[in-house]
Amino acid sequence: METRDDVRVERALPIWSERLGLIGKADVVEFHADGTAYPVEYKHGSRRKNSWIVECDELQLAAQAMCLEEMMNRPVGEGAIYYARSKRRRVVSITPTLRVRVEEATVKVREILRQGLLPEPANDSRCEHCSLKEACQPQASGKRSPKDDVLARLLDPDL
Ligand code: SF4
């Protein structure tokens, strides 16, 4: 924990939502003087990214905001994505549309868990900087056995 001006900064903060069934760790959460939580997701690279990567980054940030709302019992209307290469922040509003997409994604993931089946790995440019690459082993497409524990590793909140 560190303090900058009136902002308390927590790194690798465990977060969760019982309603959504989510658990994880936020890279950084800033707590402002009025108690408002402000998640900041750190990403490699610069702000210039494919739109689908931007959408995934925003979805992740929105999920963090929704977890923090439930934990703190107060609204989180905004967060930011920090791009390490360009050392810039991009502010993201946690819009109703983003919230719906988070809800839809959690339903889909729960369905995957219920079925115990993993979709085929992308094994394309999306995997290049994916933080789950080590656990996922996307190049092992078609070689996953039913006993493979890839699903458990992918859903490990400590990864
Ligand atoms: S490494 Fe795995 S989880 Fe990451 S993008 Fe590729 S297929 Fe998806």
PDB file of C-alpha atoms and ligand atoms in Angstrom:
ATOM      1  CA  MET A   1       0.000   0.000   0.000  1.00  0.00           C
ATOM      2  CA  GLU A   2       1.227   3.505  -0.793  1.00  0.00           C
ATOM      3  CA  THR A   3      -0.279   6.952  -0.572  1.00  0.00           C
ATOM      4  CA  ARG A   4      -0.049   9.679  -3.235  1.00  0.00           C
ATOM      5  CA  ASP A   5      -1.626  13.005  -2.391  1.00  0.00           C
ATOM      6  CA  ASP A   6      -5.051  12.034  -1.084  1.00  0.00           C
ATOM      7  CA  VAL A   7      -5.094   8.714  -2.919  1.00  0.00           C
ATOM      8  CA  ARG A   8      -4.348   5.358  -1.272  1.00  0.00           C
ATOM      9  CA  VAL A   9      -2.920   2.899  -3.801  1.00  0.00           C
ATOM     10  CA  GLU A  10      -3.330  -0.865  -3.385  1.00  0.00           C
ATOM     11  CA  ARG A  11      -1.482  -3.252  -5.704  1.00  0.00           C
ATOM     12  CA  ALA A  12      -2.454  -6.846  -6.529  1.00  0.00           C
ATOM     13  CA  LEU A  13      -5.625  -6.364  -4.542  1.00  0.00           C
ATOM     14  CA  PRO A  14      -7.841  -9.462  -4.193  1.00  0.00           C
ATOM     15  CA  ILE A  15     -11.320  -8.657  -5.504  1.00  0.00           C
ATOM     16  CA  TRP A  16     -14.509 -10.669  -5.904  1.00  0.00           C
ATOM     17  CA  SER A  17     -18.214 -10.581  -6.590  1.00  0.00           C
ATOM     18  CA  GLU A  18     -20.479 -13.156  -5.012  1.00  0.00           C
ATOM     19  CA  ARG A  19     -23.340 -12.086  -7.261  1.00  0.00           C
ATOM     20  CA  LEU A  20     -21.352 -12.642 -10.454  1.00  0.00           C
ATOM     21  CA  GLY A  21     -19.274 -15.511  -9.087  1.00  0.00           C
ATOM     22  CA  LEU A  22     -16.028 -13.737  -9.918  1.00  0.00           C
ATOM     23  CA  ILE A  23     -12.730 -13.685  -8.055  1.00  0.00           C
ATOM     24  CA  GLY A  24      -9.335 -12.309  -9.006  1.00  0.00           C
ATOM     25  CA  LYS A  25      -6.691  -9.706  -8.360  1.00  0.00           C
ATOM     26  CA  ALA A  26      -6.698  -6.132  -9.575  1.00  0.00           C
ATOM     27  CA  ASP A  27      -3.328  -4.768 -10.701  1.00  0.00           C
ATOM     28  CA  VAL A  28      -3.939  -1.442  -8.969  1.00  0.00           C
ATOM     29  CA  VAL A  29      -6.889   0.075  -7.138  1.00  0.00           C
ATOM     30  CA  GLU A  30      -6.773   3.703  -6.092  1.00  0.00           C
ATOM     31  CA  PHE A  31      -8.973   4.717  -3.180  1.00  0.00           C
ATOM     32  CA  HIS A  32      -9.841   8.379  -3.301  1.00  0.00           C
ATOM     33  CA  ALA A  33     -10.401  10.539  -0.230  1.00  0.00           C
ATOM     34  CA  ASP A  34     -14.187  10.081  -0.402  1.00  0.00           C
ATOM     35  CA  GLY A  35     -13.740   6.277  -0.394  1.00  0.00           C
ATOM     36  CA  THR A  36     -14.402   5.795  -4.102  1.00  0.00           C
ATOM     37  CA  ALA A  37     -12.470   2.906  -5.633  1.00  0.00           C
ATOM     38  CA  TYR A  38     -10.794   3.480  -9.007  1.00  0.00           C
ATOM     39  CA  PRO A  39      -9.362   0.370 -10.721  1.00  0.00           C
ATOM     40  CA  VAL A  40      -6.327   0.744 -12.978  1.00  0.00           C
ATOM     41  CA  GLU A  41      -5.484  -2.206 -15.214  1.00  0.00           C
ATOM     42  CA  TYR A  42      -1.847  -2.380 -16.379  1.00  0.00           C
ATOM     43  CA  LYS A  43      -1.164  -3.575 -19.909  1.00  0.00           C
ATOM     44  CA  HIS A  44       2.011  -4.170 -21.877  1.00  0.00           C
ATOM     45  CA  GLY A  45       2.355  -2.195 -25.036  1.00  0.00           C
ATOM     46  CA  SER A  46       0.899   1.099 -26.120  1.00  0.00           C
ATOM     47  CA  ARG A  47      -2.548   2.581 -26.582  1.00  0.00           C
ATOM     48  CA  ARG A  48      -2.486   1.618 -30.273  1.00  0.00           C
ATOM     49  CA  LYS A  49      -4.164  -1.766 -30.247  1.00  0.00           C
ATOM     50  CA  ASN A  50      -6.634  -3.716 -32.325  1.00  0.00           C
ATOM     51  CA  SER A  51     -10.188  -2.854 -31.405  1.00  0.00           C
ATOM     52  CA  TRP A  52     -10.941  -6.369 -30.198  1.00  0.00           C
ATOM     53  CA  ILE A  53      -8.040  -6.165 -27.715  1.00  0.00           C
ATOM     54  CA  VAL A  54      -9.341  -2.802 -26.497  1.00  0.00           C
ATOM     55  CA  GLU A  55     -12.778  -4.365 -25.989  1.00  0.00           C
ATOM     56  CA  CYS A  56     -11.292  -7.235 -23.943  1.00  0.00           C
ATOM     57  CA  ASP A  57      -9.270  -4.798 -21.821  1.00  0.00           C
ATOM     58  CA  GLU A  58     -12.378  -2.729 -21.128  1.00  0.00           C
ATOM     59  CA  LEU A  59     -14.403  -5.807 -20.263  1.00  0.00           C
ATOM     60  CA  GLN A  60     -11.765  -6.854 -17.725  1.00  0.00           C
ATOM     61  CA  LEU A  61     -11.709  -3.379 -16.188  1.00  0.00           C
ATOM     62  CA  ALA A  62     -15.509  -3.276 -15.988  1.00  0.00           C
ATOM     63  CA  ALA A  63     -15.554  -6.648 -14.202  1.00  0.00           C
ATOM     64  CA  GLN A  64     -13.091  -5.257 -11.672  1.00  0.00           C
ATOM     65  CA  ALA A  65     -15.249  -2.167 -11.176  1.00  0.00           C
ATOM     66  CA  MET A  66     -18.334  -4.325 -10.601  1.00  0.00           C
ATOM     67  CA  CYS A  67     -16.475  -6.454  -8.049  1.00  0.00           C
ATOM     68  CA  LEU A  68     -15.315  -3.321  -6.216  1.00  0.00           C
ATOM     69  CA  GLU A  69     -18.835  -1.909  -6.214  1.00  0.00           C
ATOM     70  CA  GLU A  70     -20.145  -4.998  -4.524  1.00  0.00           C
ATOM     71  CA  MET A  71     -17.247  -5.130  -2.036  1.00  0.00           C
ATOM     72  CA  MET A  72     -17.403  -1.433  -1.118  1.00  0.00           C
ATOM     73  CA  ASN A  73     -21.153  -1.034  -1.536  1.00  0.00           C
ATOM     74  CA  ARG A  74     -20.676   2.153  -3.509  1.00  0.00           C
ATOM     75  CA  PRO A  75     -20.667   2.976  -7.214  1.00  0.00           C
ATOM     76  CA  VAL A  76     -17.546   2.754  -9.373  1.00  0.00           C
ATOM     77  CA  GLY A  77     -18.296   4.720 -12.521  1.00  0.00           C
ATOM     78  CA  GLU A  78     -14.842   4.956 -13.987  1.00  0.00           C
ATOM     79  CA  GLY A  79     -11.439   3.298 -14.158  1.00  0.00           C
ATOM     80  CA  ALA A  80      -8.373   3.430 -16.365  1.00  0.00           C
ATOM     81  CA  ILE A  81      -6.122   1.245 -18.478  1.00  0.00           C
ATOM     82  CA  TYR A  82      -2.415   2.058 -18.139  1.00  0.00           C
ATOM     83  CA  TYR A  83      -0.220   1.222 -21.104  1.00  0.00           C
ATOM     84  CA  ALA A  84       3.325   0.476 -19.982  1.00  0.00           C
ATOM     85  CA  ARG A  85       5.077   1.220 -23.277  1.00  0.00           C
ATOM     86  CA  SER A  86       3.511   4.606 -23.822  1.00  0.00           C
ATOM     87  CA  LYS A  87       3.212   5.322 -20.077  1.00  0.00           C
ATOM     88  CA  ARG A  88      -0.267   6.701 -20.678  1.00  0.00           C
ATOM     89  CA  ARG A  89      -3.610   6.125 -19.069  1.00  0.00           C
ATOM     90  CA  ARG A  90      -6.872   5.792 -20.911  1.00  0.00           C
ATOM     91  CA  VAL A  91      -9.919   6.579 -18.813  1.00  0.00           C
ATOM     92  CA  VAL A  92     -12.824   4.171 -19.307  1.00  0.00           C
ATOM     93  CA  SER A  93     -16.405   4.840 -18.241  1.00  0.00           C
ATOM     94  CA  ILE A  94     -18.077   1.774 -16.798  1.00  0.00           C
ATOM     95  CA  THR A  95     -21.141   2.103 -19.007  1.00  0.00           C
ATOM     96  CA  PRO A  96     -24.388   0.100 -18.838  1.00  0.00           C
ATOM     97  CA  THR A  97     -23.342  -1.613 -22.091  1.00  0.00           C
ATOM     98  CA  LEU A  98     -20.052  -2.748 -20.580  1.00  0.00           C
ATOM     99  CA  ARG A  99     -21.873  -4.007 -17.492  1.00  0.00           C
ATOM    100  CA  VAL A 100     -24.235  -6.094 -19.604  1.00  0.00           C
ATOM    101  CA  ARG A 101     -21.271  -7.565 -21.492  1.00  0.00           C
ATOM    102  CA  VAL A 102     -19.629  -8.554 -18.199  1.00  0.00           C
ATOM    103  CA  GLU A 103     -22.845 -10.256 -17.082  1.00  0.00           C
ATOM    104  CA  GLU A 104     -23.109 -12.085 -20.417  1.00  0.00           C
ATOM    105  CA  ALA A 105     -19.467 -13.187 -20.287  1.00  0.00           C
ATOM    106  CA  THR A 106     -19.855 -14.599 -16.771  1.00  0.00           C
ATOM    107  CA  VAL A 107     -22.905 -16.608 -17.901  1.00  0.00           C
ATOM    108  CA  LYS A 108     -20.903 -18.025 -20.821  1.00  0.00           C
ATOM    109  CA  VAL A 109     -17.925 -18.920 -18.615  1.00  0.00           C
ATOM    110  CA  ARG A 110     -20.248 -20.585 -16.099  1.00  0.00           C
ATOM    111  CA  GLU A 111     -21.700 -22.658 -18.927  1.00  0.00           C
ATOM    112  CA  ILE A 112     -18.176 -23.735 -19.935  1.00  0.00           C
ATOM    113  CA  LEU A 113     -17.520 -24.730 -16.322  1.00  0.00           C
ATOM    114  CA  ARG A 114     -20.791 -26.633 -16.102  1.00  0.00           C
ATOM    115  CA  GLN A 115     -20.006 -28.581 -19.260  1.00  0.00           C
ATOM    116  CA  GLY A 116     -16.369 -29.091 -18.284  1.00  0.00           C
ATOM    117  CA  LEU A 117     -15.408 -28.432 -21.890  1.00  0.00           C
ATOM    118  CA  LEU A 118     -12.877 -25.920 -23.096  1.00  0.00           C
ATOM    119  CA  PRO A 119     -13.289 -24.137 -26.409  1.00  0.00           C
ATOM    120  CA  GLU A 120     -10.432 -24.716 -28.820  1.00  0.00           C
ATOM    121  CA  PRO A 121      -7.540 -22.358 -28.063  1.00  0.00           C
ATOM    122  CA  ALA A 122      -7.250 -19.375 -30.374  1.00  0.00           C
ATOM    123  CA  ASN A 123      -3.589 -20.128 -31.114  1.00  0.00           C
ATOM    124  CA  ASP A 124      -3.205 -16.938 -33.135  1.00  0.00           C
ATOM    125  CA  SER A 125      -1.985 -13.390 -32.604  1.00  0.00           C
ATOM    126  CA  ARG A 126      -4.356 -13.014 -29.647  1.00  0.00           C
ATOM    127  CA  CYS A 127      -2.160 -15.427 -27.684  1.00  0.00           C
ATOM    128  CA  GLU A 128       1.017 -13.419 -28.210  1.00  0.00           C
ATOM    129  CA  HIS A 129       0.751 -11.249 -25.110  1.00  0.00           C
ATOM    130  CA  CYS A 130      -1.920 -13.210 -23.232  1.00  0.00           C
ATOM    131  CA  SER A 131      -1.082 -13.563 -19.539  1.00  0.00           C
ATOM    132  CA  LEU A 132      -2.635 -17.058 -19.568  1.00  0.00           C
ATOM    133  CA  LYS A 133      -0.386 -18.370 -22.334  1.00  0.00           C
ATOM    134  CA  GLU A 134       1.783 -20.447 -20.010  1.00  0.00           C
ATOM    135  CA  ALA A 135      -1.194 -22.171 -18.403  1.00  0.00           C
ATOM    136  CA  CYS A 136      -3.198 -22.443 -21.617  1.00  0.00           C
ATOM    137  CA  GLN A 137      -0.514 -23.861 -23.932  1.00  0.00           C
ATOM    138  CA  PRO A 138      -2.489 -22.735 -27.015  1.00  0.00           C
ATOM    139  CA  GLN A 139      -0.098 -24.514 -29.398  1.00  0.00           C
ATOM    140  CA  ALA A 140      -1.321 -27.837 -27.947  1.00  0.00           C
ATOM    141  CA  SER A 141      -4.545 -27.520 -29.975  1.00  0.00           C
ATOM    142  CA  GLY A 142      -6.260 -30.854 -30.439  1.00  0.00           C
ATOM    143  CA  LYS A 143      -3.986 -32.594 -27.962  1.00  0.00           C
ATOM    144  CA  ARG A 144      -5.979 -31.857 -24.801  1.00  0.00           C
ATOM    145  CA  SER A 145      -7.280 -34.907 -23.069  1.00  0.00           C
ATOM    146  CA  PRO A 146     -10.366 -34.991 -20.814  1.00  0.00           C
ATOM    147  CA  LYS A 147      -8.001 -35.397 -17.874  1.00  0.00           C
ATOM    148  CA  ASP A 148      -6.074 -32.284 -18.775  1.00  0.00           C
ATOM    149  CA  ASP A 149      -6.251 -29.687 -16.005  1.00  0.00           C
ATOM    150  CA  VAL A 150      -6.007 -26.702 -18.361  1.00  0.00           C
ATOM    151  CA  LEU A 151      -9.452 -25.498 -17.312  1.00  0.00           C
ATOM    152  CA  ALA A 152      -8.500 -25.469 -13.630  1.00  0.00           C
ATOM    153  CA  ARG A 153      -5.243 -23.653 -14.379  1.00  0.00           C
ATOM    154  CA  LEU A 154      -6.929 -21.058 -16.560  1.00  0.00           C
ATOM    155  CA  LEU A 155      -9.400 -20.276 -13.798  1.00  0.00           C
ATOM    156  CA  ASP A 156      -6.793 -20.032 -11.046  1.00  0.00           C
ATOM    157  CA  PRO A 157      -7.246 -16.507  -9.605  1.00  0.00           C
ATOM    158  CA  ASP A 158      -3.547 -16.353  -8.721  1.00  0.00           C
ATOM    159  CA  LEU A 159      -2.484 -16.568 -12.347  1.00  0.00           C
TER     160      LEU A 159
HETATM  161  S1  SF4 B   1      -3.259 -18.136 -24.696  1.00  0.00           S
HETATM  162 FE1  SF4 B   1      -5.149 -19.314 -24.403  1.00  0.00          FE
HETATM  163  S2  SF4 B   1      -6.462 -17.985 -23.142  1.00  0.00           S
HETATM  164 FE2  SF4 B   1      -4.849 -16.707 -24.030  1.00  0.00          FE
HETATM  165  S3  SF4 B   1      -5.727 -15.892 -25.954  1.00  0.00           S
HETATM  166 FE3  SF4 B   1      -4.606 -17.757 -26.474  1.00  0.00          FE
HETATM  167  S4  SF4 B   1      -6.151 -19.388 -26.416  1.00  0.00           S
HETATM  168 FE4  SF4 B   1      -7.035 -17.630 -25.305  1.00  0.00          FE
END
